[in-house]
PDB file of C-alpha atoms and ligand atoms in Angstrom:
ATOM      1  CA  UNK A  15      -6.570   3.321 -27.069  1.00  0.00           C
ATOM      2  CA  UNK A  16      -4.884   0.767 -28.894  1.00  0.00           C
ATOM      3  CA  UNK A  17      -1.644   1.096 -30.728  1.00  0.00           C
ATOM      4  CA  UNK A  18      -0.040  -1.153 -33.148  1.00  0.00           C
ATOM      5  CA  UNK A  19       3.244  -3.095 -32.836  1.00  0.00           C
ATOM      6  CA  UNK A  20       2.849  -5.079 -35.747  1.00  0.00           C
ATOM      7  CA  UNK A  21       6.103  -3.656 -37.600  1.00  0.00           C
ATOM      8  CA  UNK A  22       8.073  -4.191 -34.504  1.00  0.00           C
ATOM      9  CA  UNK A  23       6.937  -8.127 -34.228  1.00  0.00           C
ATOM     10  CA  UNK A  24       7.724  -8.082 -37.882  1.00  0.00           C
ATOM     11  CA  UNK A  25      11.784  -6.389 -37.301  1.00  0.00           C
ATOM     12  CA  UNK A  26      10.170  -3.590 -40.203  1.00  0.00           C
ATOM     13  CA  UNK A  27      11.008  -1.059 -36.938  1.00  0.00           C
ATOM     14  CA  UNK A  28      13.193  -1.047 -34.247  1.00  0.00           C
ATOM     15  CA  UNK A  29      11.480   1.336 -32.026  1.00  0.00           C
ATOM     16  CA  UNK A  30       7.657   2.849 -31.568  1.00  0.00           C
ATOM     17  CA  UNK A  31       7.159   6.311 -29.703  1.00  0.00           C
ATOM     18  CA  UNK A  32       4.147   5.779 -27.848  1.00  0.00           C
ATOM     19  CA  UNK A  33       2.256   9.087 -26.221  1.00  0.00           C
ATOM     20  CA  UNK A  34      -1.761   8.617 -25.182  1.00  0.00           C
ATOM     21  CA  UNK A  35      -3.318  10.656 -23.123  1.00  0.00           C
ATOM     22  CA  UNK A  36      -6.624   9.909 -21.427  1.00  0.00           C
ATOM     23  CA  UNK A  37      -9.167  12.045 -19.055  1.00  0.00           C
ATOM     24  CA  UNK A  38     -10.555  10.199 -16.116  1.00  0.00           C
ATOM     25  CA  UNK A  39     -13.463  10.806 -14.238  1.00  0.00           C
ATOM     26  CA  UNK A  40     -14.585   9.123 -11.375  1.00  0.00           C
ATOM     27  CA  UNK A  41     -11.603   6.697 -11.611  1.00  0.00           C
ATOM     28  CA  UNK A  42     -12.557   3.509  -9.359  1.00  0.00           C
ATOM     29  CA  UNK A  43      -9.565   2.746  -6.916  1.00  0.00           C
ATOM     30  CA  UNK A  44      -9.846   0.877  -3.804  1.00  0.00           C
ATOM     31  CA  UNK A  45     -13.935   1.361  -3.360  1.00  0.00           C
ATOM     32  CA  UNK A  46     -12.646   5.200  -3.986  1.00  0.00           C
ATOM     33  CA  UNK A  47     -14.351   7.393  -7.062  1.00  0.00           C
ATOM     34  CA  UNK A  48     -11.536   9.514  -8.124  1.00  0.00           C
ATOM     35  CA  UNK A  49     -10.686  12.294 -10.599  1.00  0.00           C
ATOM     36  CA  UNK A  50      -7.938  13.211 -12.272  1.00  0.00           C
ATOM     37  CA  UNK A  51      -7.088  17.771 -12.770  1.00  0.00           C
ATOM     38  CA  UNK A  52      -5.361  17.324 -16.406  1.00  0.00           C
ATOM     39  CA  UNK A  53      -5.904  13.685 -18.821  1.00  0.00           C
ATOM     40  CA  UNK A  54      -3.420  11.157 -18.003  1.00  0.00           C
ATOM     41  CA  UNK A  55      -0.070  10.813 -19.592  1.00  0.00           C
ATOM     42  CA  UNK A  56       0.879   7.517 -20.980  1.00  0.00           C
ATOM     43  CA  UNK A  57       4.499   8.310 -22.498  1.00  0.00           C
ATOM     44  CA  UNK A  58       6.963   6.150 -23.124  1.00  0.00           C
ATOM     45  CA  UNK A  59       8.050   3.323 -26.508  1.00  0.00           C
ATOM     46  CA  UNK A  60       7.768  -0.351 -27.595  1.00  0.00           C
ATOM     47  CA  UNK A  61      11.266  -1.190 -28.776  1.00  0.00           C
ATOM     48  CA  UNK A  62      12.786  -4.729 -30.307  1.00  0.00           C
ATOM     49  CA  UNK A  63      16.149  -6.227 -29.329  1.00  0.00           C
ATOM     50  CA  UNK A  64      16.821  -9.746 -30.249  1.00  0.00           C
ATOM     51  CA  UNK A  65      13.844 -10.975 -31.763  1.00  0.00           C
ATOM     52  CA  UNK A  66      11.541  -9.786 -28.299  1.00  0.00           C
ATOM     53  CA  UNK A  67       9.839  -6.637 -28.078  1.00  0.00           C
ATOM     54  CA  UNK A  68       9.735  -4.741 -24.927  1.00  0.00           C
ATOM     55  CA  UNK A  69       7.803  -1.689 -23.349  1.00  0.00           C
ATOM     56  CA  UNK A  70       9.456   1.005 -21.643  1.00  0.00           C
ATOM     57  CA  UNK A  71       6.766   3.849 -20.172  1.00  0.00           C
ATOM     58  CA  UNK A  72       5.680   6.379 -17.479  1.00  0.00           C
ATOM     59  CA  UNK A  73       2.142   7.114 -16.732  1.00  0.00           C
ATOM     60  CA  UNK A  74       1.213   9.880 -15.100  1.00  0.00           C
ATOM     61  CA  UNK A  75      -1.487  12.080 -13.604  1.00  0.00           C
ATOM     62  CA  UNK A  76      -2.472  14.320 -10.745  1.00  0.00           C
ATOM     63  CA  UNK A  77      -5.612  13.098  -8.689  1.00  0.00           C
ATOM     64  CA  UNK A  78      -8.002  15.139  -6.894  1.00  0.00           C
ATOM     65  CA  UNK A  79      -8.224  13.146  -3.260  1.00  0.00           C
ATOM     66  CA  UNK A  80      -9.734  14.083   0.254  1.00  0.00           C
ATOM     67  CA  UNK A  81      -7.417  13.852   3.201  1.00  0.00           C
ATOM     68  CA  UNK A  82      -8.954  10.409   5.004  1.00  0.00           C
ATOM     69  CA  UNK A  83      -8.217  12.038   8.155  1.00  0.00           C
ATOM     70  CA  UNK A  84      -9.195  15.637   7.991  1.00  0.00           C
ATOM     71  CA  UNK A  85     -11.344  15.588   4.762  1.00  0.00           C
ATOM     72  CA  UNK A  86      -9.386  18.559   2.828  1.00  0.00           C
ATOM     73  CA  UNK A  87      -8.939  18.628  -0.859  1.00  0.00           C
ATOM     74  CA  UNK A  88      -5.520  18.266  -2.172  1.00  0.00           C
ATOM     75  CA  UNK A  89      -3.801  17.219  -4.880  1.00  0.00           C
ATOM     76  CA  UNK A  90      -1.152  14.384  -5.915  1.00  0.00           C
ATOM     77  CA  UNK A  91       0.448  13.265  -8.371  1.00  0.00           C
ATOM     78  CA  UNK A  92       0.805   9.327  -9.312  1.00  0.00           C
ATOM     79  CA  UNK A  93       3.969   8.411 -11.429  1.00  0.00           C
ATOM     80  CA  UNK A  94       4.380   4.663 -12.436  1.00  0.00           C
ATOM     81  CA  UNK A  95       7.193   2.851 -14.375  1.00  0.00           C
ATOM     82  CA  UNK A  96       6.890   0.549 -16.817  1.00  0.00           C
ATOM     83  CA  UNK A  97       9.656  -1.813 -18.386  1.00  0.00           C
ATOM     84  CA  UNK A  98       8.163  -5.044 -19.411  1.00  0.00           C
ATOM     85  CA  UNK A  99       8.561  -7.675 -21.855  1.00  0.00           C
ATOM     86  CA  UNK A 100       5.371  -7.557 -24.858  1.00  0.00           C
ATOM     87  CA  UNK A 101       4.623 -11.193 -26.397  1.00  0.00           C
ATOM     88  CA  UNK A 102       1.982 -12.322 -28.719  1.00  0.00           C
ATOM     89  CA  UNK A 103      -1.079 -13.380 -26.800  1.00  0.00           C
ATOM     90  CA  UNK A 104      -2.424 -16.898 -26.492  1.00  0.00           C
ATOM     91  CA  UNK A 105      -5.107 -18.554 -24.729  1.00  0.00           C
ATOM     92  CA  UNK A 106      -3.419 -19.843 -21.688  1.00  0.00           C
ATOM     93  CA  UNK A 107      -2.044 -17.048 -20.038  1.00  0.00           C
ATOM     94  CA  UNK A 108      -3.163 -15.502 -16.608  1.00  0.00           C
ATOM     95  CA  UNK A 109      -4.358 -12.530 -16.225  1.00  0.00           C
ATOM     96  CA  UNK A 110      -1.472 -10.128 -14.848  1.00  0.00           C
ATOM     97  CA  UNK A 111       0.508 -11.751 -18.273  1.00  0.00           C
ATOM     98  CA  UNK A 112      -2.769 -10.657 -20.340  1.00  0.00           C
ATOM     99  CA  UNK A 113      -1.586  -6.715 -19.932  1.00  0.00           C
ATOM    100  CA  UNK A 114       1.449  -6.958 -21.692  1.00  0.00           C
ATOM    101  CA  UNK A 115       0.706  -9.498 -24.487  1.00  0.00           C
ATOM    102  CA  UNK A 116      -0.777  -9.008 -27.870  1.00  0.00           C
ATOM    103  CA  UNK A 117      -3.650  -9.619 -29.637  1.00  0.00           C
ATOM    104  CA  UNK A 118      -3.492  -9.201 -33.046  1.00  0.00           C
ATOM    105  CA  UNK A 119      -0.350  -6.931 -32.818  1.00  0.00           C
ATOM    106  CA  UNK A 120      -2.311  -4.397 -30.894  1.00  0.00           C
ATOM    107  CA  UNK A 121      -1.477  -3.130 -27.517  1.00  0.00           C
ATOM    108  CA  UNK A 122      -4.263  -1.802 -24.989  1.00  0.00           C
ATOM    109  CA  UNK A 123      -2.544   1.064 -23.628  1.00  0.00           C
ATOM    110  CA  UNK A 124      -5.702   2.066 -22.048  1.00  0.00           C
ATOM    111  CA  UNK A 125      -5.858  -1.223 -20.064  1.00  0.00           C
ATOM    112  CA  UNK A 126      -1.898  -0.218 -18.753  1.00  0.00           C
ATOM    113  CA  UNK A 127      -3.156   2.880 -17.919  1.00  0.00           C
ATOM    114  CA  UNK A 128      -5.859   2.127 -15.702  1.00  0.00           C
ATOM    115  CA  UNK A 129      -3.342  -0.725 -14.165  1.00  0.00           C
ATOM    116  CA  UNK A 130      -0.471   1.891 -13.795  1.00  0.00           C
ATOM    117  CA  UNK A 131      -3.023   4.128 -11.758  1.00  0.00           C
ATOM    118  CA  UNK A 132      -4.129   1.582  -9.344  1.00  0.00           C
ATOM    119  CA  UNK A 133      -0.936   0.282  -8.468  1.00  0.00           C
ATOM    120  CA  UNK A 134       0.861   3.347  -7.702  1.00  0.00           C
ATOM    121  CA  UNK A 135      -2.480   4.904  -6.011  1.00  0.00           C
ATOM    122  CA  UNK A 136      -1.013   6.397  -2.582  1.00  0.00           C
ATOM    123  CA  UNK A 137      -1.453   3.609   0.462  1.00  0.00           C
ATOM    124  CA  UNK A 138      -2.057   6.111   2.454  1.00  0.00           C
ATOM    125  CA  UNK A 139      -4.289   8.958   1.451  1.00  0.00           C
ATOM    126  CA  UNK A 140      -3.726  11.880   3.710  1.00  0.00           C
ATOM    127  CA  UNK A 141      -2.836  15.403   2.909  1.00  0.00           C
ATOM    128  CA  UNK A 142       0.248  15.511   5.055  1.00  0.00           C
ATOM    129  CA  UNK A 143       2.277  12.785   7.024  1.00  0.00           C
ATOM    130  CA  UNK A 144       1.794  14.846   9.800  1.00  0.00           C
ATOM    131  CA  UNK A 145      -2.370  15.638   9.072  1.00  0.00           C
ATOM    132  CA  UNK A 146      -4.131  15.652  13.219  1.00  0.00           C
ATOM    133  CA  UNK A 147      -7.284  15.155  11.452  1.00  0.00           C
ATOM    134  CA  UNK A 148     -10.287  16.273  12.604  1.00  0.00           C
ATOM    135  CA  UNK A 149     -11.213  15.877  16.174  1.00  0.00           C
ATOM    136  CA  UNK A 150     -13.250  12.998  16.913  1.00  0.00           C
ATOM    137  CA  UNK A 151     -15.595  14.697  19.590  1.00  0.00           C
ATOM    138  CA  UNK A 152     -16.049  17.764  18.396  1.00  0.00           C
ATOM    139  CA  UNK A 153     -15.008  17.852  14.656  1.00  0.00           C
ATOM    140  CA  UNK A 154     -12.689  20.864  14.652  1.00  0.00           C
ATOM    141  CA  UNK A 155      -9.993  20.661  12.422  1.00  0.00           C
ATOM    142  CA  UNK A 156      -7.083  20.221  14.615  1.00  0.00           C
ATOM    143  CA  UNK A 157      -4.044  21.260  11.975  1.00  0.00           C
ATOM    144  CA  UNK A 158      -6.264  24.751  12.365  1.00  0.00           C
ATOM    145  CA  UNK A 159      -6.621  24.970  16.031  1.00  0.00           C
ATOM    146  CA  UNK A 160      -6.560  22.723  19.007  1.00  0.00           C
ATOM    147  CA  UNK A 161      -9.571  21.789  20.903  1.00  0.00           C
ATOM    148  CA  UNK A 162     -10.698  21.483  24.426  1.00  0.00           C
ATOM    149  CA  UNK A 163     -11.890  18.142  23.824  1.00  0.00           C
ATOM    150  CA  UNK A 164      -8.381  16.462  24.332  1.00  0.00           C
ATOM    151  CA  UNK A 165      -8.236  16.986  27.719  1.00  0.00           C
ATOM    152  CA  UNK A 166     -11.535  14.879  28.783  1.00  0.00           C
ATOM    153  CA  UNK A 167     -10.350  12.003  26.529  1.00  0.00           C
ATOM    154  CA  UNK A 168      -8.946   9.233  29.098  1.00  0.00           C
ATOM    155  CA  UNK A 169      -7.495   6.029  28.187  1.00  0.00           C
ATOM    156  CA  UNK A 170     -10.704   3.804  29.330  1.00  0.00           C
ATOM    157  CA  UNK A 171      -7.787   1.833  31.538  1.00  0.00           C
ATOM    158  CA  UNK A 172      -7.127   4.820  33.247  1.00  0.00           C
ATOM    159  CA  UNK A 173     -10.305   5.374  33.556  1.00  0.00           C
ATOM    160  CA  UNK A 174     -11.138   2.407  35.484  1.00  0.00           C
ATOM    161  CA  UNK A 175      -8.690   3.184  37.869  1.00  0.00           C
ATOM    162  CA  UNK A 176      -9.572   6.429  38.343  1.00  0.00           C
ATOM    163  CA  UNK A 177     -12.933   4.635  39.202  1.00  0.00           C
ATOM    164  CA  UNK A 178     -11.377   2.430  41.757  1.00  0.00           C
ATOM    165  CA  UNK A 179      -9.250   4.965  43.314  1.00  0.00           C
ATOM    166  CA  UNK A 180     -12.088   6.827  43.742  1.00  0.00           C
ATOM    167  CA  UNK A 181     -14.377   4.391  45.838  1.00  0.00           C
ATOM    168  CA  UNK A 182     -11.809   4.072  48.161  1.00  0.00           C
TER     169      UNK A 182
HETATM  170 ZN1   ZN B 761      -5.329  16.060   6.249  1.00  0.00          ZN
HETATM  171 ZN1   ZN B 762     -12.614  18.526  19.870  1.00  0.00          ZN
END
């Protein structure tokens, strides 16, 4: 989705309300495939002061992830702010510059989107701070119930000594 700032370049408007919203499915993040419950909110405006137009926006979404460390569905939603400067787009710019500049007047707010998404995807993606994961013997879910396995899991140090003190 592309939206037009043209007027704003121009000084025929001071401000642009800006509201897309876009389903994803089987969003790529980190080597991850994820999906979104409801479309994606892109809200926010495009707004002129001095002669330089600027963005002001929130994106956000709730994404369907799987706890890394005991594999339960939850949910979570991604917020990210956006307050940037907009220019008019020329060849020489770099990439990260690219986002927020202009091509004919027109504004990818799809492109933001995706880039909002990805950089305020969760570091860490577990269901709780406090997730015990699954167990890695016997795979019981260890936030439901504690295992026996625990107990026969030695720090291999200690376990060489254990070994030593028992040849004596
Ligand atoms: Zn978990
Ligand atoms: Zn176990």
């Amino acid at each position: 989705m592309k939206v037009n700032l043209q007027e704003l370049f121009e000084g025929q408007k001071n401000t642009i309300d800006i509201e897309v919203q876009e389903p994803y499915k089987n969003f790529n993040c980190y080597n991850e495939e994820i999906s979104f419950k409801e479309p994606v909110v892109f809200r926010g405006q495009a707004y002129r002061v001095n002669h330089e137009v600027f963005l002001k926006a929130t994106v956000e979404g709730v994404a369907l992830l799987k706890c890394h460390r005991c594999l339960t569905p939850f949910e979570q939603r991604i917020v990210h702010h956006i307050q940037e400067r907009v220019t008019v787009g020329n060849h020489e710019q770099d990439e990260e510059d690219e986002l927020f500049s202009v091509q004919d007047y027109l504004l990818d707010v799809s492109d933001i989107i995706e880039n909002s998404l990805v950089l305020a995807f969760p570091m860490k993606v577990v269901c709780d701070e406090n997730c015990k994961g699954l167990c890695l013997v016997c795979g019981t879910d260890l936030n439901e119930n504690p295992c026996e396995c625990e107990k026969s899991e030695i720090d291999p140090r200690l376990l060489k000594l254990k070994d030593l003190l028992q040849k004596d």
